[in-house]
Coordinates of C-alpha atoms and ligand atoms in Angstrom, one line a residue:
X2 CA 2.6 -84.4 -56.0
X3 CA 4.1 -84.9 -52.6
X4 CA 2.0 -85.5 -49.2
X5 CA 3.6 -85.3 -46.0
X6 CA 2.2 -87.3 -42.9
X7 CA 4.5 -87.1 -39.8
X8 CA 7.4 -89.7 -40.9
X9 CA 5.6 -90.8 -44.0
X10 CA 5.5 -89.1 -47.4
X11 CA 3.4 -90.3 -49.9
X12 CA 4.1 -89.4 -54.0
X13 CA 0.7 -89.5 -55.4
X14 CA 1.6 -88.3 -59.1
X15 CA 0.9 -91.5 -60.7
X16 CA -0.9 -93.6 -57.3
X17 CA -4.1 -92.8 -55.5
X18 CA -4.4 -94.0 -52.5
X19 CA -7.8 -95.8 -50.9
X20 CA -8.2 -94.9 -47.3
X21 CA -10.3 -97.2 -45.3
X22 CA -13.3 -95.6 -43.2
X23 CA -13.2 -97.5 -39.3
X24 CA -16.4 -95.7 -37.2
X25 CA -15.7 -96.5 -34.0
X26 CA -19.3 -94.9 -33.0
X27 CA -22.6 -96.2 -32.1
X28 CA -24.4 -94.1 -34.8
X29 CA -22.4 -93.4 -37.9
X30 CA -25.2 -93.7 -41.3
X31 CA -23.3 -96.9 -42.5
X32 CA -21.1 -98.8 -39.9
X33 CA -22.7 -97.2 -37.1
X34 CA -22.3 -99.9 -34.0
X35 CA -20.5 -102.5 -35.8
X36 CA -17.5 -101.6 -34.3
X37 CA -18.1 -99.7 -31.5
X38 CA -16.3 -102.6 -29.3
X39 CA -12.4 -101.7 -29.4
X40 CA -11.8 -105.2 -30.7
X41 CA -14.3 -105.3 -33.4
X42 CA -12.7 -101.9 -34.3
X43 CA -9.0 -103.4 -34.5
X44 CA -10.1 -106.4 -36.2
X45 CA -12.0 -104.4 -39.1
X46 CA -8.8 -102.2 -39.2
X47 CA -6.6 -105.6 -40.1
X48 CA -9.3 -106.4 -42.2
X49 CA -9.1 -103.7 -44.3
X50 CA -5.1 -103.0 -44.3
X51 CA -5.9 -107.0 -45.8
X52 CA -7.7 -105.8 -48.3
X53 CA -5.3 -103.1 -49.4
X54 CA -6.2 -100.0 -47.7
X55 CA -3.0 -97.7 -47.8
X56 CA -4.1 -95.5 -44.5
X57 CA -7.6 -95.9 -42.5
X58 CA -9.4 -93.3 -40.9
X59 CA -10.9 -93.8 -37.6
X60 CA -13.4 -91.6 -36.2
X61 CA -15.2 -91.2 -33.0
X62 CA -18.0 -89.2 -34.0
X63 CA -20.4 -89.6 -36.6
X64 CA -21.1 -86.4 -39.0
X65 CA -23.9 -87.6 -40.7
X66 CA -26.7 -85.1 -41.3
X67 CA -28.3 -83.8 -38.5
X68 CA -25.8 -85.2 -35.7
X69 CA -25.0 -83.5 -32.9
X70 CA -21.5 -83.3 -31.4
X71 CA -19.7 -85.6 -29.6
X72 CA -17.5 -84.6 -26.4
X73 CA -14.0 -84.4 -26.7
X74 CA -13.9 -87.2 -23.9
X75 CA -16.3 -89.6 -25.2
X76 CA -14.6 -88.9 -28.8
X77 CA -11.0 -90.2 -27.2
X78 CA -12.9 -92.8 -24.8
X79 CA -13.8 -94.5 -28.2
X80 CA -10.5 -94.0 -30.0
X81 CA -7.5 -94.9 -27.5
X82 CA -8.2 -98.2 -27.0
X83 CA -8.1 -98.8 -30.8
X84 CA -5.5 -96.8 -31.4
X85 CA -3.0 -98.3 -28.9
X86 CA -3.8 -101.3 -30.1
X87 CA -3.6 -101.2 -33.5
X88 CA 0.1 -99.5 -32.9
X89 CA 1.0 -102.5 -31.4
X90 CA -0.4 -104.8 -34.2
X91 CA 0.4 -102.8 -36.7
X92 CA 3.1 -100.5 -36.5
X93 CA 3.3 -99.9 -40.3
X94 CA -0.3 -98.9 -40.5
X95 CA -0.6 -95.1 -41.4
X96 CA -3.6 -93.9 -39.1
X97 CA -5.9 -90.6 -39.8
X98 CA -8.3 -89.7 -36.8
X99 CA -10.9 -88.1 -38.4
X100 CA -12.2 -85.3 -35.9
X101 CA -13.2 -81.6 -35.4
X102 CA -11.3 -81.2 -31.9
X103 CA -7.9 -80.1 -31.4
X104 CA -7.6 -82.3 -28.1
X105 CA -8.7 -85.6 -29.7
X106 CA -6.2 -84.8 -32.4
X107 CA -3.1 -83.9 -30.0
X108 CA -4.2 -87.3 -28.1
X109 CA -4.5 -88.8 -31.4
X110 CA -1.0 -87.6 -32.5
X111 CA 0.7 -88.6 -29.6
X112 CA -0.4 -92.0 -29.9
X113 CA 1.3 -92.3 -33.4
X114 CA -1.6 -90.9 -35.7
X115 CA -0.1 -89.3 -38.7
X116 CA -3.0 -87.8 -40.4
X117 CA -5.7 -85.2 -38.9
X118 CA -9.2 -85.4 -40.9
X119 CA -11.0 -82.7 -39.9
X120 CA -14.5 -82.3 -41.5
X121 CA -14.9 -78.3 -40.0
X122 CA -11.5 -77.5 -41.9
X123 CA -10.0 -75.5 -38.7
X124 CA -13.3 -74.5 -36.9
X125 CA -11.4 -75.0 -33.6
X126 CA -9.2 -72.5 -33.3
X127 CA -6.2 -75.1 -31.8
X128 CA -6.4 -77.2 -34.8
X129 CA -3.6 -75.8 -36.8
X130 CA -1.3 -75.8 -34.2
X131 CA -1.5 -79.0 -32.8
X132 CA -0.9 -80.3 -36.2
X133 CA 1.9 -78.1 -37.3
X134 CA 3.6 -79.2 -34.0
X135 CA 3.7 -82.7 -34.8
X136 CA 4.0 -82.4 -38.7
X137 CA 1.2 -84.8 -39.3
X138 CA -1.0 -84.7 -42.5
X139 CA -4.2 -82.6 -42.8
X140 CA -7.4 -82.9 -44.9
X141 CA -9.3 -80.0 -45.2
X142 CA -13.1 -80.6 -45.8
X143 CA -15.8 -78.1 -47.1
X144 CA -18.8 -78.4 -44.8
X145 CA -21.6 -75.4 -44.9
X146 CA -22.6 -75.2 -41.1
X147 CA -22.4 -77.6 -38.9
X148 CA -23.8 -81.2 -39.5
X149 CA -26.7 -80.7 -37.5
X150 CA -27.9 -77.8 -39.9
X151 CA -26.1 -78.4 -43.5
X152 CA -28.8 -80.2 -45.4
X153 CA -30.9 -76.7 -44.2
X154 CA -29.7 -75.2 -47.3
X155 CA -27.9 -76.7 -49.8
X156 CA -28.3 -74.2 -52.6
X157 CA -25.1 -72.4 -54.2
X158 CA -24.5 -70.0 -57.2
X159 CA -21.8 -71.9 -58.2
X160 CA -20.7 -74.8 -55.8
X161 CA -17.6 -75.8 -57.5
X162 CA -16.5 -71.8 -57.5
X163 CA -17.4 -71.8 -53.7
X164 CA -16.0 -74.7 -52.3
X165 CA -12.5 -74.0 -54.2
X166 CA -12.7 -70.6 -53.1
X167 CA -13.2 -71.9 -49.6
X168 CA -10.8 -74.7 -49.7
X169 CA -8.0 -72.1 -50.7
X170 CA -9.4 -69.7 -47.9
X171 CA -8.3 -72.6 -45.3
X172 CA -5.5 -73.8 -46.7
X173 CA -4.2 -70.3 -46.3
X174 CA -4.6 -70.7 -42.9
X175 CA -3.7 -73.5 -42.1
X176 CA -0.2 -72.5 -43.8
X177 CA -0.6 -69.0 -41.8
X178 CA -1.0 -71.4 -38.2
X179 CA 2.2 -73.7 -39.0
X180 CA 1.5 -76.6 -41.5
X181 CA 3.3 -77.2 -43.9
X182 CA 1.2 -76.9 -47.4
X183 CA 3.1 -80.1 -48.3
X184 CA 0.8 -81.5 -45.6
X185 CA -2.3 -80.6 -46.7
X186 CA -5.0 -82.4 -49.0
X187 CA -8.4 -80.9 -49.8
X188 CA -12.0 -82.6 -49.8
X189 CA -14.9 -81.0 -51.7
X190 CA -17.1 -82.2 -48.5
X191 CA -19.5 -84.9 -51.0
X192 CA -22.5 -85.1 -48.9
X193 CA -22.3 -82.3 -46.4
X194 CA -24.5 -79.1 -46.7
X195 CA -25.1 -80.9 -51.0
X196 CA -27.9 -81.0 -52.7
X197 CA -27.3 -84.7 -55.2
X198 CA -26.4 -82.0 -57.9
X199 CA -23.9 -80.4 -55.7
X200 CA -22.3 -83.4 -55.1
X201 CA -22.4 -84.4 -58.7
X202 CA -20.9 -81.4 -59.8
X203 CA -18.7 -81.5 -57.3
X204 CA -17.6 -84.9 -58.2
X205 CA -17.6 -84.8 -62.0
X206 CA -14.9 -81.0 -61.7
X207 CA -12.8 -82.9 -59.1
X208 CA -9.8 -81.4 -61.3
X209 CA -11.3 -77.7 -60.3
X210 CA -10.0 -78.8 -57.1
X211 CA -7.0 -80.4 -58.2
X212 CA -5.7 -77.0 -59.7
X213 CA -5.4 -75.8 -56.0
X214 CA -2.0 -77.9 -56.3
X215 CA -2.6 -79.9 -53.4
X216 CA -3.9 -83.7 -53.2
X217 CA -7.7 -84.2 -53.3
X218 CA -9.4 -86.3 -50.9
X219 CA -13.1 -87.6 -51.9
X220 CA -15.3 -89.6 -49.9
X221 CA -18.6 -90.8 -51.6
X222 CA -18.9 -93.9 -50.5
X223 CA -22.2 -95.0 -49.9
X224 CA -23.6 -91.8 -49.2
X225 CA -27.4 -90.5 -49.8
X226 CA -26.9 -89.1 -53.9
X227 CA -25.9 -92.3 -54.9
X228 CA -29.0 -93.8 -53.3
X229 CA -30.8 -90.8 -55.0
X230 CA -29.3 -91.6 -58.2
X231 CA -29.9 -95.2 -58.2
X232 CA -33.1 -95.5 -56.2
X233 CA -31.2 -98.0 -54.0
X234 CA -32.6 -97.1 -50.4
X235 CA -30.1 -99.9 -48.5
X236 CA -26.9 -97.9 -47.0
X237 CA -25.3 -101.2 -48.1
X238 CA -26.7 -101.7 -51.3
X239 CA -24.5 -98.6 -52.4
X240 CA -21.6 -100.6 -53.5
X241 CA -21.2 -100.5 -57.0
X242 CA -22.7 -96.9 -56.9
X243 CA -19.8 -95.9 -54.7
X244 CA -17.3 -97.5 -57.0
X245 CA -18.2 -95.9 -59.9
X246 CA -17.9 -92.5 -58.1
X247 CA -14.6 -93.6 -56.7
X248 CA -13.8 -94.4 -60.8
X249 CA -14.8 -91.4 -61.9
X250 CA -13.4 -89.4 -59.1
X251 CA -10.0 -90.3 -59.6
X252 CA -10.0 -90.6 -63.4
X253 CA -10.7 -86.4 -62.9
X254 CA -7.9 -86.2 -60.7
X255 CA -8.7 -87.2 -56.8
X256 CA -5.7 -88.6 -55.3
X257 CA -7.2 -90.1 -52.6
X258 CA -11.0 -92.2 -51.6
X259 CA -12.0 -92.8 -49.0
X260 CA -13.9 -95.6 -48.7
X261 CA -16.2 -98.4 -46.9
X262 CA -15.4 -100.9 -49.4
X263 CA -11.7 -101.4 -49.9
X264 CA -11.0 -104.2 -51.6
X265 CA -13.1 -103.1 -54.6
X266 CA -11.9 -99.7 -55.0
X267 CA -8.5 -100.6 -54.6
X268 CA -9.3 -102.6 -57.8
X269 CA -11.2 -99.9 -59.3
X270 CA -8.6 -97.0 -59.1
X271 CA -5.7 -98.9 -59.7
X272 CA -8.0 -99.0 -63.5
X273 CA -9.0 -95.3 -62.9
X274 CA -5.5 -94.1 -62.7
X275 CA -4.3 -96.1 -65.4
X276 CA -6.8 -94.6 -67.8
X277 CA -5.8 -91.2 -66.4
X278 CA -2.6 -91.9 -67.3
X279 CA -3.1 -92.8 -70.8
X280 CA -5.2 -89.8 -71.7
Ligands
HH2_315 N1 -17.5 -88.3 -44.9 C1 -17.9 -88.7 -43.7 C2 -17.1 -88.6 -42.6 N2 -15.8 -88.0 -42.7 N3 -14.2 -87.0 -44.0 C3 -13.8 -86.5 -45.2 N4 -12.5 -86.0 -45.3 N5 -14.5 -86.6 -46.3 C4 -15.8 -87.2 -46.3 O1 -16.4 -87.2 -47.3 C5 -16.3 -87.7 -45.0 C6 -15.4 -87.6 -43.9 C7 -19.2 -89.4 -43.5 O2 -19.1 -90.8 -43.7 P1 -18.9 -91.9 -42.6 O3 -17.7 -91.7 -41.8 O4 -19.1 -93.2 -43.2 O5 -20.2 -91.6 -41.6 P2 -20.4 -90.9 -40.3 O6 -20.1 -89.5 -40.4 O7 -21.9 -91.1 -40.0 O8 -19.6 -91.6 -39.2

């Protein structure tokens, strides 16, 4: 299983890889503020390549339920500084910008980002192409609505059925615009327009997802089911909940978390995968 980012190519048949989650925003549910400042932002970003992330994924805009968009502007106001300068520190690093607008991801692109997260899966129309154009990688994510309305109604016939169905619906698409399909990972969305079921189920048929023949993505970390589960209330209390849904989420096939907590879930795939492998 190949994945194609811009001048890097990743072969994720026998590695997952742990992608390290940088909000550079004032309100994200677990980070929010910390590293709003562009050098707290590049520092956390050195931290984390420290700890072993393989990519990180900065975002300007938090998607947590009930949050409203974020201009374009303020979006890249937030981002280029960090960006530039963690090209300059880093020029190995590989960078995802994880955004919904087609003009933060051409910015993003041009300043040597090689991965386009995009929660909305294509809901702007320019998406595609700005990403075919410069090759990058692009993660599809299932989202019911918008942020501001998904927790409205989280109630499916069959969620894994839908959000493969979905998934498949964009990818075609996307392929349709321009990208390459080598290019493109898939994320069941954990967490966005889910009820804790949903996301468990969602979670526990990650190979559903898998049989799309593209990498998965999943991104539980320390989000609101495991709190649910575990009756921990603390955002970051959700550590070892998080790692056991990394665990379990690439022992059914994910290919890549993304994560808070890197230097953990490094440790806790690398056992993941090796189970996989022996089965
Ligand atoms: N989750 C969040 C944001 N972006 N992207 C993908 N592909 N998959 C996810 O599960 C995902 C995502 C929410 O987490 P976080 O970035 O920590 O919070 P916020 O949206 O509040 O910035």
């Amino acid at each position: 299983m190949i994945w194609r980012c811009r001048d890097r190519s990743f072969d994720l048949t026998q590695r997952a890889l742990v992608m390290g989650i940088v909000n550079v925003t004032p309100d994200s549910f677990s980070d929010g503020g910390r590293y709003a400042e562009p050098a707290a932002a590049i520092a956390r970003c050195e931290a984390l390549l420290e700890e072993g992330a393989d990519l990180l994924d900065l975002g300007g805009e938090s998607t947590r339920p009930g949050s409203a968009p974020v201009p374009a502007e303020e979006q890249w106001r937030r981002l280029a500084p960090v960006l530039a300068g963690l090209r300059a520190r880093r020029p190995d690093a590989v960078l995802s910008v994880d955004t919904r607008s087609a003009e933060v991801a051409r910015r993003a692109l041009e300043s040597g980002a090689q991965v386009i997260n995009d929660v909305s899966a294509l809901a702007d129309p320019a998406m595609a192409g700005v990403v075919a154009a410069a090759g990058a990688g692009l993660v599809l994510m299932h989202l019911r609505g918008t942020p501001a309305t998904m927790q409205d109604d989280t109630a499916y016939a069959d969620v894994v059925a839908e959000v493969t169905a979905y998934l498949r619906t964009r990818m075609h698409s996307a392929v349709a615009a321009g990208v390459e399909v080598t290019a493109i990972a898939l994320d069941p969305g954990i967490g966005f327009g889910k009820s804790t079921e949903g996301s468990l189920a969602l979670l526990a048929h990650t190979a559903a997802l898998a049989a799309l023949g593209r990498p998965v993505l999943v991104g539980a970390s320390r989000k609101r089911f495991l709190g649910a589960i575990t009756g921990v209330e603390s955002v970051h209390d959700r550590v070892d909940g998080s790692l056991a849904a990394a665990a379990i989420a690439v022992f059914e096939g994910a290919h890549i978390v993304r994560v808070h907590d890197v230097r953990a879930s490094a440790r806790v795939v690398r056992v993941a995968e090796a189970a996989r492998a022996a089965r």
